[in-house]
mmCIF file of C-alpha atoms and ligand atoms in Angstrom:
data_model
loop_
_atom_site.group_PDB
_atom_site.id
_atom_site.type_symbol
_atom_site.label_atom_id
_atom_site.label_comp_id
_atom_site.label_asym_id
_atom_site.label_seq_id
_atom_site.Cartn_x
_atom_site.Cartn_y
_atom_site.Cartn_z
ATOM 1 C CA UNK A 15 -64.174 -64.691 41.958
ATOM 2 C CA UNK A 16 -62.544 -68.104 42.160
ATOM 3 C CA UNK A 17 -60.995 -70.402 44.748
ATOM 4 C CA UNK A 18 -57.269 -69.876 45.169
ATOM 5 C CA UNK A 19 -54.823 -72.688 45.806
ATOM 6 C CA UNK A 20 -51.810 -73.166 48.029
ATOM 7 C CA UNK A 21 -49.432 -71.303 48.202
ATOM 8 C CA UNK A 22 -51.466 -68.237 47.090
ATOM 9 C CA UNK A 23 -50.491 -65.316 49.405
ATOM 10 C CA UNK A 24 -54.166 -64.747 50.397
ATOM 11 C CA UNK A 25 -53.974 -68.049 52.285
ATOM 12 C CA UNK A 26 -51.279 -66.569 54.549
ATOM 13 C CA UNK A 27 -53.020 -63.182 55.011
ATOM 14 C CA UNK A 28 -54.431 -62.067 58.345
ATOM 15 C CA UNK A 29 -57.832 -60.780 57.287
ATOM 16 C CA UNK A 30 -59.412 -57.578 58.566
ATOM 17 C CA UNK A 31 -62.830 -57.113 60.233
ATOM 18 C CA UNK A 32 -65.733 -56.203 57.991
ATOM 19 C CA UNK A 33 -66.951 -52.662 58.621
ATOM 20 C CA UNK A 34 -70.370 -52.792 56.961
ATOM 21 C CA UNK A 35 -72.955 -55.348 55.874
ATOM 22 C CA UNK A 36 -74.133 -54.071 52.502
ATOM 23 C CA UNK A 37 -75.404 -55.428 49.142
ATOM 24 C CA UNK A 38 -71.834 -55.907 47.929
ATOM 25 C CA UNK A 39 -71.117 -58.172 50.899
ATOM 26 C CA UNK A 40 -74.342 -60.149 50.290
ATOM 27 C CA UNK A 41 -73.210 -60.698 46.697
ATOM 28 C CA UNK A 42 -69.794 -61.928 47.881
ATOM 29 C CA UNK A 43 -71.475 -64.362 50.281
ATOM 30 C CA UNK A 44 -73.771 -65.722 47.534
ATOM 31 C CA UNK A 45 -70.829 -66.290 45.198
ATOM 32 C CA UNK A 46 -68.852 -67.987 47.969
ATOM 33 C CA UNK A 47 -71.691 -70.453 48.614
ATOM 34 C CA UNK A 48 -71.924 -71.165 44.877
ATOM 35 C CA UNK A 49 -68.176 -71.836 44.596
ATOM 36 C CA UNK A 50 -68.276 -73.994 47.722
ATOM 37 C CA UNK A 51 -71.107 -76.180 46.370
ATOM 38 C CA UNK A 52 -69.424 -76.439 42.981
ATOM 39 C CA UNK A 53 -66.273 -77.733 44.686
ATOM 40 C CA UNK A 54 -68.276 -80.092 46.969
ATOM 41 C CA UNK A 55 -67.004 -78.390 50.123
ATOM 42 C CA UNK A 56 -68.636 -77.800 53.523
ATOM 43 C CA UNK A 57 -66.940 -74.473 54.318
ATOM 44 C CA UNK A 58 -65.190 -71.618 52.526
ATOM 45 C CA UNK A 59 -63.346 -68.614 53.951
ATOM 46 C CA UNK A 60 -62.949 -65.228 52.246
ATOM 47 C CA UNK A 61 -59.156 -65.738 52.154
ATOM 48 C CA UNK A 62 -59.801 -68.737 49.867
ATOM 49 C CA UNK A 63 -61.367 -66.477 47.237
ATOM 50 C CA UNK A 64 -58.608 -63.875 47.574
ATOM 51 C CA UNK A 65 -60.491 -61.472 49.844
ATOM 52 C CA UNK A 66 -58.888 -60.154 53.061
ATOM 53 C CA UNK A 67 -62.149 -60.158 55.035
ATOM 54 C CA UNK A 68 -63.103 -61.850 58.308
ATOM 55 C CA UNK A 69 -65.901 -63.876 56.798
ATOM 56 C CA UNK A 70 -66.633 -67.526 56.089
ATOM 57 C CA UNK A 71 -69.592 -69.617 54.967
ATOM 58 C CA UNK A 72 -70.546 -73.143 56.067
ATOM 59 C CA UNK A 73 -73.063 -75.764 55.014
ATOM 60 C CA UNK A 74 -72.201 -79.174 56.437
ATOM 61 C CA UNK A 75 -74.764 -80.819 54.121
ATOM 62 C CA UNK A 76 -72.628 -79.612 51.132
ATOM 63 C CA UNK A 77 -75.956 -79.489 49.227
ATOM 64 C CA UNK A 78 -77.185 -76.282 47.603
ATOM 65 C CA UNK A 79 -80.797 -77.512 47.911
ATOM 66 C CA UNK A 80 -80.387 -77.587 51.701
ATOM 67 C CA UNK A 81 -80.058 -73.818 51.939
ATOM 68 C CA UNK A 82 -81.686 -73.858 55.393
ATOM 69 C CA UNK A 83 -78.378 -75.256 56.676
ATOM 70 C CA UNK A 84 -76.359 -72.327 55.324
ATOM 71 C CA UNK A 85 -74.409 -70.430 57.983
ATOM 72 C CA UNK A 86 -72.621 -67.107 57.474
ATOM 73 C CA UNK A 87 -70.022 -65.944 60.004
ATOM 74 C CA UNK A 88 -68.965 -62.291 59.873
ATOM 75 C CA UNK A 89 -66.120 -61.108 62.143
ATOM 76 C CA UNK A 90 -66.231 -64.411 64.063
ATOM 77 C CA UNK A 91 -64.432 -65.064 67.311
ATOM 78 C CA UNK A 92 -64.058 -68.373 69.085
ATOM 79 C CA UNK A 93 -64.564 -67.334 72.690
ATOM 80 C CA UNK A 94 -64.488 -70.766 74.321
ATOM 81 C CA UNK A 95 -62.810 -74.105 73.544
ATOM 82 C CA UNK A 96 -63.166 -77.362 75.447
ATOM 83 C CA UNK A 97 -61.844 -80.880 75.019
ATOM 84 C CA UNK A 98 -59.788 -82.262 72.187
ATOM 85 C CA UNK A 99 -60.562 -84.638 69.347
ATOM 86 C CA UNK A 100 -58.692 -85.766 66.247
ATOM 87 C CA UNK A 101 -60.301 -86.301 62.846
ATOM 88 C CA UNK A 102 -59.561 -86.114 59.134
ATOM 89 C CA UNK A 103 -59.663 -82.784 57.324
ATOM 90 C CA UNK A 104 -59.224 -81.540 53.800
ATOM 91 C CA UNK A 105 -59.349 -78.072 52.233
ATOM 92 C CA UNK A 106 -60.656 -76.663 48.953
ATOM 93 C CA UNK A 107 -57.375 -74.746 48.582
ATOM 94 C CA UNK A 108 -55.405 -78.010 48.869
ATOM 95 C CA UNK A 109 -57.462 -80.376 46.677
ATOM 96 C CA UNK A 110 -57.304 -84.094 47.457
ATOM 97 C CA UNK A 111 -54.946 -83.646 50.393
ATOM 98 C CA UNK A 112 -56.123 -85.021 53.738
ATOM 99 C CA UNK A 113 -54.724 -85.306 57.215
ATOM 100 C CA UNK A 114 -55.604 -85.918 60.856
ATOM 101 C CA UNK A 115 -56.053 -82.681 62.798
ATOM 102 C CA UNK A 116 -56.585 -82.245 66.527
ATOM 103 C CA UNK A 117 -59.250 -79.636 67.369
ATOM 104 C CA UNK A 118 -61.313 -78.570 70.347
ATOM 105 C CA UNK A 119 -64.303 -80.868 70.841
ATOM 106 C CA UNK A 120 -66.656 -78.040 71.800
ATOM 107 C CA UNK A 121 -66.453 -74.363 70.977
ATOM 108 C CA UNK A 122 -68.549 -71.269 71.454
ATOM 109 C CA UNK A 123 -68.379 -68.846 68.548
ATOM 110 C CA UNK A 124 -69.536 -65.243 68.404
ATOM 111 C CA UNK A 125 -70.192 -63.658 65.024
ATOM 112 C CA UNK A 126 -72.571 -61.457 63.078
ATOM 113 C CA UNK A 127 -74.890 -62.947 60.471
ATOM 114 C CA UNK A 128 -75.853 -61.330 57.164
ATOM 115 C CA UNK A 129 -78.730 -59.504 58.846
ATOM 116 C CA UNK A 130 -76.270 -57.928 61.275
ATOM 117 C CA UNK A 131 -77.564 -59.943 64.210
ATOM 118 C CA UNK A 132 -74.962 -60.948 66.775
ATOM 119 C CA UNK A 133 -74.863 -64.714 67.267
ATOM 120 C CA UNK A 134 -73.333 -66.645 70.122
ATOM 121 C CA UNK A 135 -73.546 -70.349 69.391
ATOM 122 C CA UNK A 136 -72.096 -73.503 70.940
ATOM 123 C CA UNK A 137 -70.891 -75.985 68.303
ATOM 124 C CA UNK A 138 -69.586 -79.567 68.358
ATOM 125 C CA UNK A 139 -69.054 -82.423 65.893
ATOM 126 C CA UNK A 140 -68.467 -81.651 62.213
ATOM 127 C CA UNK A 141 -69.778 -78.086 62.233
ATOM 128 C CA UNK A 142 -67.551 -77.266 65.239
ATOM 129 C CA UNK A 143 -64.549 -78.637 63.347
ATOM 130 C CA UNK A 144 -65.418 -76.792 60.133
ATOM 131 C CA UNK A 145 -65.783 -73.484 62.013
ATOM 132 C CA UNK A 146 -62.356 -73.959 63.651
ATOM 133 C CA UNK A 147 -60.802 -74.791 60.261
ATOM 134 C CA UNK A 148 -62.401 -71.767 58.555
ATOM 135 C CA UNK A 149 -61.589 -69.437 61.448
ATOM 136 C CA UNK A 150 -57.928 -70.444 61.059
ATOM 137 C CA UNK A 151 -58.065 -69.352 57.395
ATOM 138 C CA UNK A 152 -58.883 -65.788 58.511
ATOM 139 C CA UNK A 153 -55.569 -65.727 60.380
ATOM 140 C CA UNK A 154 -53.624 -67.247 57.476
ATOM 141 C CA UNK A 155 -53.426 -70.678 59.120
ATOM 142 C CA UNK A 156 -53.911 -73.903 57.135
ATOM 143 C CA UNK A 157 -54.874 -77.341 58.447
ATOM 144 C CA UNK A 158 -51.510 -78.669 57.275
ATOM 145 C CA UNK A 159 -49.885 -76.335 59.867
ATOM 146 C CA UNK A 160 -51.705 -78.312 62.565
ATOM 147 C CA UNK A 161 -50.677 -81.821 61.519
ATOM 148 C CA UNK A 162 -48.449 -83.884 63.804
ATOM 149 C CA UNK A 163 -44.744 -84.091 62.889
ATOM 150 C CA UNK A 164 -45.315 -87.397 61.110
ATOM 151 C CA UNK A 165 -48.407 -85.970 59.403
ATOM 152 C CA UNK A 166 -46.337 -83.003 58.194
ATOM 153 C CA UNK A 167 -43.740 -85.346 56.736
ATOM 154 C CA UNK A 168 -46.454 -87.289 54.921
ATOM 155 C CA UNK A 169 -47.825 -84.214 53.105
ATOM 156 C CA UNK A 170 -44.465 -82.515 52.436
ATOM 157 C CA UNK A 171 -44.124 -83.894 48.910
ATOM 158 C CA UNK A 172 -47.678 -82.941 47.997
ATOM 159 C CA UNK A 173 -47.184 -79.394 49.274
ATOM 160 C CA UNK A 174 -44.034 -79.157 47.141
ATOM 161 C CA UNK A 175 -46.112 -80.268 44.120
ATOM 162 C CA UNK A 176 -48.741 -77.561 44.804
ATOM 163 C CA UNK A 177 -45.953 -74.995 45.153
ATOM 164 C CA UNK A 178 -44.267 -76.041 41.899
ATOM 165 C CA UNK A 179 -47.579 -75.865 40.017
ATOM 166 C CA UNK A 180 -48.360 -72.414 41.436
ATOM 167 C CA UNK A 181 -44.910 -71.050 40.533
ATOM 168 C CA UNK A 182 -45.254 -72.526 37.024
ATOM 169 C CA UNK A 183 -48.582 -70.715 36.543
ATOM 170 C CA UNK A 184 -46.956 -67.488 37.743
ATOM 171 C CA UNK A 185 -44.065 -67.981 35.300
ATOM 172 C CA UNK A 186 -46.637 -68.473 32.524
ATOM 173 C CA UNK A 187 -48.375 -65.234 33.542
ATOM 174 C CA UNK A 188 -51.640 -67.026 34.484
ATOM 175 C CA UNK A 189 -51.284 -65.844 38.101
ATOM 176 C CA UNK A 190 -49.733 -62.467 39.098
ATOM 177 C CA UNK A 191 -46.452 -62.411 41.045
ATOM 178 C CA UNK A 192 -46.744 -62.596 44.853
ATOM 179 C CA UNK A 193 -45.877 -58.897 45.300
ATOM 180 C CA UNK A 194 -48.718 -57.846 43.025
ATOM 181 C CA UNK A 195 -51.192 -60.176 44.778
ATOM 182 C CA UNK A 196 -50.141 -58.711 48.142
ATOM 183 C CA UNK A 197 -50.681 -55.163 46.860
ATOM 184 C CA UNK A 198 -54.166 -56.169 45.683
ATOM 185 C CA UNK A 199 -54.959 -57.745 49.076
ATOM 186 C CA UNK A 200 -53.829 -54.597 50.894
ATOM 187 C CA UNK A 201 -56.028 -52.469 48.610
ATOM 188 C CA UNK A 202 -59.056 -54.710 49.285
ATOM 189 C CA UNK A 203 -58.800 -54.458 53.082
ATOM 190 C CA UNK A 204 -61.818 -52.764 54.706
ATOM 191 C CA UNK A 205 -61.047 -49.256 55.913
HETATM 192 ZN ZN1 ZN B 8 -59.656 -74.827 54.164
#
């Protein structure tokens, strides 16, 4: 398992609900936290590791030794949004690219945790923003899609660079062609 980069097709995939919480899923979650800490991130969605599952992990401390702050969201839904606030975001699938994104100031999210308990939690501040960003990933939406027109223009060149690098790696055979990746994603969808 590794983090995939823009424009990997998994980042544009609408992920499917998880049918069962089992040891395999626990192993996926553990590996996702490890990759997230390694990359110094505060959130990571299954799409970002090439898995078409409605799952993301969050730890706003970004520290592996603060495991008590680890949050796992399985089949999450944002059921309430209130207010609006703009702040800077980045993404582990778009390294070193940042932009101002407008998000709801307060949300209520419903999800299952790894023990299968149903959670319903109100969130604000950084964790509220991270959850909105990660939830977008599950629908194939990236923070760059939510930039203002001028913000979009500012990152255009960088996105082109990411694209060129990705296509180069595909040409070199280091990454499979898009069609093959899409077939793999389809095969990995929960039944
Ligand atoms: Zn992201």
